[in-house]
């Protein structure tokens, strides 16, 4: 057989040749709708590539993006890998210090920023020597010293794509570390091509040329779960929602653009469910076939809630390190006739590994756990789109000597191979789909003069999935209060990362080896948190801004 390279170049060329007329719809920050096509994006990508090359972007260079889900982002998804460079998606919700670290670690040379994110850029742009800053404007002026994205494309002559090795780097995305250093994951062309094909399979995410996809999941978060590349490969219509992710705005787009498949974290769908419950007849979602929900556990109430509106939620599990698709919870045929309880129990699990994703779980002694839905262990995975190392060799312990990636998710696996995440071994809190490092919060809290010890754990939250809760002991005779502690933390953390609850105790329980017994704390405070829950008061500031 041919040793045909599996590169994104083929995906981009296919979008141009075979699916050129398929629409790509972007909602602008002001709410207006801009329409283009896959063909136009692919053609503009050729010009963009030559313009970037003219700025000095060469093989393997990193081009950062600070953009929403918008057509320009898709053009960069096309142009940068196809020219042999690496598209590095930055998460605008991170603290400026985090962004500065990431830009430096990645050695980004150029950055493309949406006008609406210039303020975020101003928070860290000076700390890193970007050689060029390119702005996508929506009517505003380009600040001095920066280049205009449209001008650049206008000046570029269309390139012929080079032939690339499938193993070379195509994209880069950072994920939160349990301590301050985010970790970079580099995706190869081969990984993203195979991932797109697997994601598009009927019983996985199922992407057809007749679909209209609306990824609510951001394009800066694990390639928007691979949906943009899958759409380009297959020729699905793409709706890119921009920054407005409040329930009404998303529902307007789902109905107005007759979306068939949408995807995002549970927090998004919780808010939308409330809006649908309040006004069931306001939006015609007759075309919407399924909602793919992942990034955090999907509660049964969400499945039931959407069933009431005749809408199917399908749970998926994945990670930045797995490009991200790992498993999908499609109901097996033999459960069609089962009890509804049994069906919900299945759908509330994280699903069955996608083809080419190997899974296993090992217990504390390193022994493989049985697939009996009782034994628990840390999930380990391997496959063609699973990271084999982090960029710059960080956190080598995340990879086993025999080549598996340790996910940090504690699971039970049933006889079908269906996963159920029961706990998390990593010291992180996932709130509204974004990470907060417990260890970082603890270190900063312990730097406060009144604090002796601090342990931060995740507690369940109806709206955000999880929120951080800090358990503290104070130094002898010292005093402080939550307000002061939040202020103390605010210099180093984004507002939505600050805990709402602080528990002052005499002793924090510890394990035999002296670590905080976080499982005990989680258990102790989860229940009280739910009882105390006040859906208006406890959410982080910023509302839908978090999504
Ligand atoms: P990220 O790298 O930010 O995409 O986060 C990956 C992590 O999110 C996983 O290791 C899990 O801890 C969590 N996660 C993703 N999908 C699910 C899911 N369906 N249910 C529970 N946790 C999930």
Coordinates of C-alpha atoms and ligand atoms in Angstrom, one line a residue:
X1 CA 0.0 0.0 0.0
X2 CA 0.9 3.6 -0.4
X3 CA 2.7 5.2 2.5
X4 CA 0.3 8.1 2.2
X5 CA 0.9 10.8 4.8
X6 CA -2.0 11.4 7.2
X7 CA -1.8 15.2 7.3
X8 CA -4.3 18.0 7.8
X9 CA -3.3 19.3 4.4
X10 CA -5.6 16.6 3.0
X11 CA -8.4 17.8 5.3
X12 CA -7.9 21.4 4.2
X13 CA -7.7 20.5 0.5
X14 CA -10.7 18.3 0.8
X15 CA -12.7 21.1 2.4
X16 CA -11.7 23.3 -0.5
X17 CA -12.3 20.8 -3.4
X18 CA -15.3 18.8 -2.2
X19 CA -17.1 20.9 0.4
X20 CA -16.3 24.3 -0.8
X21 CA -19.9 25.5 -0.7
X22 CA -20.6 24.4 2.8
X23 CA -21.4 27.3 5.1
X24 CA -19.3 28.5 8.0
X25 CA -21.3 30.9 10.1
X26 CA -19.8 33.1 12.8
X27 CA -21.5 35.2 15.4
X28 CA -19.6 38.3 16.0
X29 CA -19.1 39.8 19.4
X30 CA -21.8 42.4 18.6
X31 CA -24.3 39.6 17.9
X32 CA -24.3 40.1 14.1
X33 CA -23.9 37.0 11.9
X34 CA -21.1 36.6 9.3
X35 CA -21.4 33.9 6.6
X36 CA -18.7 32.3 4.7
X37 CA -17.9 28.8 3.4
X38 CA -15.4 26.1 4.0
X39 CA -14.1 26.8 0.5
X40 CA -13.5 30.4 1.2
X41 CA -11.8 29.6 4.5
X42 CA -9.5 27.1 2.8
X43 CA -8.7 29.6 0.0
X44 CA -8.0 32.4 2.4
X45 CA -5.8 30.0 4.4
X46 CA -3.5 29.7 1.4
X47 CA -3.1 33.5 1.4
X48 CA -2.8 33.7 5.1
X49 CA 0.0 31.0 5.0
X50 CA 2.0 33.1 2.5
X51 CA 1.5 36.2 4.6
X52 CA 2.6 34.4 7.7
X53 CA 5.7 33.1 5.9
X54 CA 6.4 36.6 4.8
X55 CA 6.4 37.6 8.5
X56 CA 9.1 35.0 9.0
X57 CA 7.0 32.1 10.3
X58 CA 8.8 28.9 9.2
X59 CA 8.7 25.2 9.8
X60 CA 7.6 24.2 13.3
X61 CA 7.2 27.9 14.5
X62 CA 4.4 28.5 16.9
X63 CA 1.6 30.8 15.9
X64 CA -0.6 31.6 18.9
X65 CA -4.3 32.4 18.7
X66 CA -6.4 34.4 21.2
X67 CA -9.7 34.0 19.4
X68 CA -13.3 32.8 20.0
X69 CA -15.0 30.2 17.9
X70 CA -15.1 32.2 14.7
X71 CA -14.2 31.7 11.0
X72 CA -10.8 33.3 11.3
X73 CA -9.9 30.7 13.9
X74 CA -10.8 28.0 11.4
X75 CA -8.6 29.7 8.8
X76 CA -5.7 29.5 11.3
X77 CA -6.6 25.9 12.1
X78 CA -6.2 25.3 8.3
X79 CA -3.3 27.6 7.4
X80 CA -0.8 27.1 10.2
X81 CA -0.5 23.3 10.2
X82 CA -0.7 23.0 6.4
X83 CA 2.2 25.4 6.0
X84 CA 4.3 23.3 8.4
X85 CA 4.0 25.5 11.5
X86 CA 2.1 24.9 14.8
X87 CA -1.2 26.5 15.7
X88 CA -1.1 27.2 19.5
X89 CA -4.6 28.0 20.9
X90 CA -4.5 30.2 24.0
X91 CA -7.3 30.2 26.6
X92 CA -8.3 33.8 27.3
X93 CA -9.9 32.9 30.6
X94 CA -6.5 32.2 32.2
X95 CA -4.8 34.6 34.5
X96 CA -2.3 36.8 32.7
X97 CA 0.6 35.2 34.5
X98 CA -0.5 31.8 33.2
X99 CA -0.8 33.2 29.7
X100 CA 2.7 34.7 30.0
X101 CA 4.1 31.4 31.1
X102 CA 2.4 29.5 28.3
X103 CA 3.5 31.9 25.6
X104 CA 7.1 31.7 26.9
X105 CA 7.1 27.9 27.3
X106 CA 5.7 27.5 23.8
X107 CA 8.1 30.1 22.4
X108 CA 5.2 31.7 20.4
X109 CA 6.5 34.0 17.7
X110 CA 3.3 35.5 16.3
X111 CA -0.1 35.9 17.9
X112 CA -3.5 36.5 16.3
X113 CA -5.9 38.3 18.6
X114 CA -9.6 39.1 18.2
X115 CA -10.3 42.8 18.8
X116 CA -12.6 41.9 21.7
X117 CA -9.7 40.2 23.4
X118 CA -7.1 43.0 23.1
X119 CA -7.6 43.8 26.8
X120 CA -6.8 40.2 27.7
X121 CA -3.7 40.4 25.5
X122 CA -2.7 43.7 27.2
X123 CA -2.5 41.7 30.5
X124 CA 0.4 39.6 29.3
X125 CA 1.5 40.7 25.8
X126 CA 4.4 42.8 27.1
X127 CA 5.9 40.0 29.0
X128 CA 6.6 37.9 25.9
X129 CA 8.5 39.0 22.8
X130 CA 5.9 38.3 20.2
X131 CA 7.5 39.3 16.9
X132 CA 4.1 40.2 15.3
X133 CA 0.7 40.8 16.8
X134 CA -2.1 40.4 14.3
X135 CA -5.6 41.7 15.1
X136 CA -8.9 40.5 13.7
X137 CA -11.1 43.6 13.8
X138 CA -14.8 44.1 13.8
X139 CA -14.9 47.7 12.8
X140 CA -12.4 49.0 15.3
X141 CA -8.9 50.4 14.6
X142 CA -5.8 48.3 14.8
X143 CA -3.6 49.6 17.6
X144 CA -0.2 51.0 16.7
X145 CA 2.5 48.4 16.2
X146 CA 0.0 45.6 15.4
X147 CA -1.0 44.2 12.0
X148 CA -4.5 43.9 10.5
X149 CA -5.5 40.3 9.8
X150 CA -7.5 41.3 6.7
X151 CA -4.7 43.4 5.3
X152 CA -2.4 40.5 5.7
X153 CA -4.6 38.1 3.9
X154 CA -5.1 40.7 1.2
X155 CA -1.4 41.0 0.6
X156 CA -0.7 37.2 0.6
X157 CA -0.5 35.3 -2.6
X158 CA -2.1 31.8 -2.4
X159 CA 0.5 29.1 -1.6
X160 CA 0.7 25.6 -2.8
X161 CA 0.8 23.5 0.3
X162 CA 4.1 21.7 1.0
X163 CA 4.3 17.9 1.4
X164 CA 4.6 17.2 5.1
X165 CA 5.5 14.3 7.3
X166 CA 2.5 13.0 9.2
X167 CA 4.4 12.9 12.4
X168 CA 5.3 16.5 12.6
X169 CA 3.6 18.9 15.0
X170 CA 0.4 20.6 13.8
X171 CA -1.2 22.1 16.9
X172 CA -0.4 22.8 20.6
X173 CA -2.7 23.3 23.5
X174 CA -1.9 23.7 27.2
X175 CA -3.7 22.0 30.1
X176 CA -3.6 23.0 33.8
X177 CA -1.0 21.3 35.9
X178 CA -1.7 20.5 39.5
X179 CA 0.9 23.1 40.3
X180 CA 1.5 26.4 38.7
X181 CA 3.0 25.1 35.5
X182 CA 0.5 24.4 32.7
X183 CA 1.7 21.5 30.5
X184 CA 1.8 21.7 26.7
X185 CA 0.4 18.9 24.5
X186 CA 1.6 18.8 20.9
X187 CA -0.7 17.2 18.4
X188 CA 0.8 15.6 15.3
X189 CA -0.9 15.8 11.9
X190 CA -1.4 12.0 12.0
X191 CA -3.1 12.2 15.5
X192 CA -5.5 14.9 14.4
X193 CA -6.4 13.2 11.1
X194 CA -7.1 9.9 12.8
X195 CA -8.9 11.6 15.6
X196 CA -11.1 13.4 13.0
X197 CA -12.0 10.2 11.4
X198 CA -12.8 8.4 14.6
X199 CA -14.8 11.3 15.9
X200 CA -16.8 11.4 12.7
X201 CA -17.8 7.7 12.9
X202 CA -21.6 7.1 13.2
X203 CA -21.5 5.7 16.7
X204 CA -18.9 8.1 18.0
X205 CA -19.7 11.8 17.6
X206 CA -21.2 10.9 14.2
X207 CA -20.5 13.7 11.8
X208 CA -22.2 13.7 8.4
X209 CA -22.2 16.0 5.5
X210 CA -25.9 16.6 6.3
X211 CA -25.1 17.9 9.8
X212 CA -24.8 21.4 11.0
X213 CA -22.4 21.5 13.9
X214 CA -22.3 24.1 16.6
X215 CA -19.3 23.6 19.0
X216 CA -20.0 25.6 22.1
X217 CA -16.8 24.1 23.4
X218 CA -14.1 26.6 22.6
X219 CA -11.7 26.2 19.8
X220 CA -9.0 27.1 22.4
X221 CA -9.9 24.0 24.4
X222 CA -8.6 20.7 23.0
X223 CA -9.4 21.6 19.3
X224 CA -13.1 22.1 20.2
X225 CA -13.2 18.4 20.6
X226 CA -12.0 17.9 17.0
X227 CA -15.3 19.1 15.5
X228 CA -13.8 21.8 13.2
X229 CA -11.5 19.3 11.5
X230 CA -14.2 16.7 11.4
X231 CA -16.5 19.2 9.8
X232 CA -13.9 20.1 7.2
X233 CA -13.1 16.5 6.5
X234 CA -16.7 15.4 6.1
X235 CA -18.3 18.6 4.8
X236 CA -20.6 19.4 7.7
X237 CA -22.0 23.0 8.0
X238 CA -20.3 24.8 10.9
X239 CA -21.8 27.4 13.3
X240 CA -19.3 29.2 15.4
X241 CA -20.9 31.1 18.3
X242 CA -18.2 33.6 19.2
X243 CA -18.0 34.9 22.8
X244 CA -21.8 35.0 23.6
X245 CA -22.5 31.8 25.3
X246 CA -25.4 32.7 27.6
X247 CA -28.4 30.3 27.2
X248 CA -30.6 32.6 25.2
X249 CA -27.9 33.4 22.6
X250 CA -26.9 29.8 22.1
X251 CA -30.6 28.7 21.8
X252 CA -31.2 31.5 19.3
X253 CA -28.4 30.1 17.2
X254 CA -29.4 26.5 17.6
X255 CA -32.9 27.3 16.4
X256 CA -32.0 30.0 13.9
X257 CA -29.3 28.0 12.1
X258 CA -31.2 24.7 12.4
X259 CA -28.3 23.0 14.1
X260 CA -28.3 19.2 14.2
X261 CA -25.3 18.5 16.6
X262 CA -23.9 20.6 19.4
X263 CA -21.3 20.0 22.0
X264 CA -20.1 21.5 25.2
X265 CA -19.6 21.1 29.0
X266 CA -22.5 20.4 31.4
X267 CA -22.6 23.9 32.8
X268 CA -23.7 25.3 29.4
X269 CA -26.5 22.7 29.1
X270 CA -27.7 23.3 32.6
X271 CA -28.3 26.9 31.9
X272 CA -30.0 26.1 28.6
X273 CA -32.2 23.6 30.2
X274 CA -33.5 26.1 32.7
X275 CA -34.2 28.5 29.8
X276 CA -36.0 25.8 27.8
X277 CA -38.0 24.8 30.9
X278 CA -39.1 28.4 31.4
X279 CA -40.1 28.9 27.8
X280 CA -40.5 25.6 26.1
X281 CA -42.1 27.0 23.0
X282 CA -39.8 29.9 22.3
X283 CA -37.2 28.0 20.3
X284 CA -37.9 25.5 17.5
X285 CA -35.2 22.9 18.0
X286 CA -36.8 20.4 15.7
X287 CA -33.6 19.8 13.8
X288 CA -31.4 19.3 16.8
X289 CA -30.6 15.6 16.9
X290 CA -28.1 15.4 19.8
X291 CA -26.1 17.3 22.3
X292 CA -22.6 16.0 23.0
X293 CA -21.8 16.7 26.6
X294 CA -18.4 16.1 28.2
X295 CA -15.5 17.7 30.0
X296 CA -17.1 17.0 33.3
X297 CA -19.6 14.5 34.6
X298 CA -23.1 14.6 33.2
X299 CA -25.7 14.4 36.0
X300 CA -28.7 12.2 35.4
X301 CA -31.0 15.2 35.9
X302 CA -29.5 16.7 32.8
X303 CA -30.2 13.6 30.7
X304 CA -33.8 13.5 32.0
X305 CA -34.3 17.2 31.6
X306 CA -33.4 17.1 27.9
X307 CA -35.4 14.0 27.3
X308 CA -38.4 15.9 28.5
X309 CA -37.8 18.3 25.6
X310 CA -37.2 15.4 23.1
X311 CA -33.5 16.1 22.9
X312 CA -30.8 13.5 23.3
X313 CA -27.7 14.1 25.4
X314 CA -24.7 11.9 24.7
X315 CA -21.9 11.9 27.2
X316 CA -18.3 11.8 26.1
X317 CA -15.1 11.7 28.1
X318 CA -11.8 13.1 27.0
X319 CA -8.8 15.1 27.8
X320 CA -6.5 17.7 26.3
X321 CA -3.9 14.9 26.3
X322 CA -6.2 12.6 24.2
X323 CA -6.9 15.2 21.5
X324 CA -9.5 15.0 23.3
X325 CA -11.9 12.2 22.4
X326 CA -11.5 9.1 24.6
X327 CA -14.9 7.5 25.1
X328 CA -18.5 8.0 24.1
X329 CA -21.7 6.8 25.9
X330 CA -23.9 5.7 23.1
X331 CA -26.7 3.5 24.3
X332 CA -26.1 -0.1 23.1
X333 CA -28.9 -1.7 21.2
X334 CA -29.6 -4.3 23.9
X335 CA -30.6 -1.6 26.3
X336 CA -33.2 -0.1 24.0
X337 CA -35.7 -2.5 25.5
X338 CA -34.4 -2.2 29.1
X339 CA -35.8 -0.4 32.0
X340 CA -35.5 3.4 31.9
X341 CA -33.4 3.3 35.1
X342 CA -30.9 1.0 33.4
X343 CA -30.7 3.3 30.4
X344 CA -30.1 6.3 32.5
X345 CA -27.5 4.5 34.6
X346 CA -25.7 3.7 31.3
X347 CA -25.9 7.2 29.9
X348 CA -24.7 8.8 33.1
X349 CA -21.4 6.9 32.7
X350 CA -18.5 8.1 30.6
X351 CA -18.9 5.5 27.9
X352 CA -17.0 3.1 25.8
X353 CA -13.5 3.8 24.4
X354 CA -13.5 5.0 20.9
X355 CA -11.8 2.7 18.3
X356 CA -7.9 2.7 18.6
X357 CA -8.1 4.0 22.2
X358 CA -6.9 1.3 24.6
X359 CA -7.9 1.5 28.2
X360 CA -7.0 -0.1 31.4
X361 CA -7.2 0.8 35.1
X362 CA -4.7 0.0 37.8
X363 CA -5.1 0.1 41.6
X364 CA -2.7 1.6 44.2
X365 CA -0.5 -1.5 44.0
X366 CA -0.2 -1.2 40.3
X367 CA -2.4 -4.2 39.7
X368 CA -4.9 -4.2 36.8
X369 CA -8.4 -3.9 38.1
X370 CA -11.1 -6.3 36.9
X371 CA -13.9 -5.0 34.6
X372 CA -16.5 -5.8 37.2
X373 CA -17.8 -2.3 37.9
X374 CA -16.6 -2.7 41.5
X375 CA -12.9 -2.5 41.6
X376 CA -11.5 1.0 41.3
X377 CA -8.3 2.2 39.7
X378 CA -6.6 5.0 37.8
X379 CA -7.6 5.0 34.2
X380 CA -4.6 4.7 31.8
X381 CA -5.0 5.0 28.0
X382 CA -2.9 4.7 24.9
X383 CA -3.7 5.2 21.3
X384 CA -2.7 7.2 18.1
X385 CA -4.0 10.5 19.4
X386 CA -2.8 10.1 23.0
X387 CA 0.1 12.2 24.2
X388 CA 3.4 10.3 24.7
X389 CA 5.0 13.1 26.6
X390 CA 4.4 16.7 27.5
X391 CA 6.1 19.6 25.7
X392 CA 9.5 20.2 27.3
X393 CA 9.4 16.9 29.1
X394 CA 7.2 18.2 32.0
X395 CA 5.5 15.8 34.4
X396 CA 7.3 12.6 33.1
X397 CA 5.5 10.6 35.8
X398 CA 2.2 11.0 33.9
X399 CA 3.5 8.3 31.5
X400 CA 4.1 4.7 32.5
X401 CA 7.3 2.9 31.5
X402 CA 5.3 0.7 29.2
X403 CA 3.8 3.6 27.3
X404 CA 0.4 4.4 28.7
X405 CA -0.8 7.8 29.8
X406 CA -2.0 8.1 33.3
X407 CA -5.2 10.1 33.2
X408 CA -5.6 10.9 37.0
X409 CA -9.2 9.9 36.7
X410 CA -10.3 7.1 39.1
X411 CA -12.7 4.8 37.4
X412 CA -14.7 1.6 37.6
X413 CA -15.1 -0.4 34.4
X414 CA -18.1 -2.7 33.8
X415 CA -18.3 -5.9 31.8
X416 CA -18.9 -4.0 28.5
X417 CA -15.8 -1.8 29.0
X418 CA -18.0 1.1 29.9
X419 CA -16.2 3.7 32.1
X420 CA -17.5 5.3 35.3
X421 CA -15.4 8.1 36.8
X422 CA -15.6 7.9 40.5
X423 CA -12.9 10.3 41.7
X424 CA -10.0 12.3 40.6
X425 CA -6.4 11.6 41.6
X426 CA -5.2 15.0 40.4
X427 CA -5.3 18.0 42.6
X428 CA -7.6 20.1 40.4
X429 CA -11.0 21.5 40.6
X430 CA -13.1 21.7 37.3
X431 CA -15.5 24.5 37.3
X432 CA -17.6 25.3 34.3
X433 CA -15.3 23.2 32.2
X434 CA -12.1 25.1 33.2
X435 CA -9.5 24.0 35.7
X436 CA -8.4 25.5 39.0
X437 CA -5.3 24.2 40.7
X438 CA -5.9 23.2 44.3
X439 CA -2.2 23.2 45.0
X440 CA -1.7 26.7 43.7
X441 CA -4.6 28.0 45.8
X442 CA -3.1 26.2 48.9
X443 CA 0.3 27.7 48.3
X444 CA -1.0 31.2 48.0
X445 CA -3.3 30.8 51.0
X446 CA -0.4 29.5 53.1
X447 CA 1.6 32.6 52.0
X448 CA -1.0 34.7 53.9
X449 CA 0.5 35.8 57.3
X450 CA -2.5 34.5 59.3
X451 CA -2.7 31.0 57.6
X452 CA -0.9 28.0 59.0
X453 CA -2.2 25.3 56.7
X454 CA -4.6 25.2 53.8
X455 CA -6.2 22.4 51.8
X456 CA -8.4 23.1 48.9
X457 CA -10.9 20.5 47.6
X458 CA -13.6 20.4 44.9
X459 CA -17.2 20.4 46.2
X460 CA -20.2 19.7 43.9
X461 CA -22.0 22.7 42.5
X462 CA -25.2 22.6 40.6
X463 CA -24.3 25.2 38.1
X464 CA -20.6 24.9 37.7
X465 CA -20.1 21.2 38.4
X466 CA -17.5 21.9 41.0
X467 CA -16.3 24.8 43.0
X468 CA -13.1 25.1 45.2
X469 CA -13.5 25.1 49.0
X470 CA -10.6 26.0 51.2
X471 CA -10.1 24.3 54.6
X472 CA -7.7 26.3 56.8
X473 CA -6.0 26.4 60.1
X474 CA -4.7 29.7 61.4
X475 CA -1.5 30.6 63.2
X476 CA -1.7 31.0 67.0
X477 CA -3.6 34.2 67.8
X478 CA -3.9 35.2 64.1
X479 CA -7.2 36.3 62.6
X480 CA -8.5 36.7 59.1
X481 CA -11.8 36.3 57.2
X482 CA -12.9 35.1 53.8
X483 CA -13.1 38.5 52.3
X484 CA -9.5 39.2 53.1
X485 CA -8.4 35.8 51.9
X486 CA -10.2 36.3 48.6
X487 CA -8.5 39.7 48.2
X488 CA -5.2 38.1 48.9
X489 CA -5.7 35.5 46.2
X490 CA -7.1 37.9 43.7
X491 CA -3.7 39.2 42.7
X492 CA -2.7 35.8 41.3
X493 CA -6.0 34.1 40.3
X494 CA -8.8 35.0 37.9
X495 CA -11.9 36.0 39.8
X496 CA -13.8 32.9 38.8
X497 CA -11.0 30.7 40.4
X498 CA -11.5 32.2 43.9
X499 CA -13.2 30.0 46.5
X500 CA -16.5 31.2 47.9
X501 CA -16.2 29.0 51.0
X502 CA -13.5 29.0 53.6
X503 CA -13.8 26.5 56.5
X504 CA -11.7 27.3 59.6
X505 CA -10.8 24.2 61.5
X506 CA -8.4 23.2 64.3
X507 CA -6.8 20.3 62.5
X508 CA -6.8 19.2 58.8
X509 CA -6.8 15.4 58.6
X510 CA -3.7 13.9 57.2
X511 CA -2.7 10.5 55.7
X512 CA 0.1 8.4 57.3
X513 CA 2.6 10.0 54.8
X514 CA 1.5 13.5 56.0
X515 CA -0.6 14.5 52.9
X516 CA -3.9 16.2 53.4
X517 CA -6.7 13.6 53.4
X518 CA -8.6 15.2 50.7
X519 CA -11.1 12.4 50.2
X520 CA -12.2 13.0 53.8
X521 CA -12.5 16.7 53.3
X522 CA -14.4 16.2 50.0
X523 CA -16.9 13.9 51.7
X524 CA -17.2 16.1 54.8
X525 CA -17.9 19.4 52.9
X526 CA -19.8 18.1 49.8
X527 CA -22.9 17.3 51.7
X528 CA -23.0 20.5 53.7
X529 CA -22.3 22.4 50.5
X530 CA -25.3 21.0 48.8
X531 CA -27.6 21.8 51.7
X532 CA -26.3 25.3 51.8
X533 CA -26.4 25.7 48.1
X534 CA -27.7 29.0 46.9
X535 CA -27.5 29.0 43.1
X536 CA -27.3 32.8 42.9
X537 CA -24.8 33.4 45.6
X538 CA -22.2 30.7 45.2
X539 CA -21.4 30.9 41.5
X540 CA -18.2 32.7 40.5
X541 CA -18.4 36.2 39.1
X542 CA -18.7 36.6 35.4
X543 CA -21.8 34.4 34.7
X544 CA -21.6 32.8 31.3
X545 CA -18.2 34.4 30.9
X546 CA -16.8 31.2 32.5
X547 CA -18.0 28.9 29.7
Ligands
LIG1 P1 -9.4 18.7 29.9 O1 -8.0 18.3 29.6 O2 -9.5 20.1 30.4 O3 -10.3 18.5 28.7 O4 -9.9 17.9 31.1 C1 -9.9 16.5 31.1 C2 -10.5 15.9 32.4 O5 -11.9 16.4 32.5 C3 -10.6 14.4 32.5 O6 -9.4 13.9 32.9 C4 -11.7 14.3 33.5 O7 -11.2 14.5 34.9 C5 -12.6 15.4 33.2 N1 -13.7 14.9 32.3 C6 -13.7 15.0 31.0 N2 -14.9 14.5 30.5 C7 -15.6 14.0 31.6 C8 -16.8 13.3 31.8 N3 -17.6 13.0 30.8 N4 -17.2 13.0 33.0 C9 -16.4 13.3 34.1 N5 -15.2 13.9 34.0 C10 -14.8 14.3 32.7

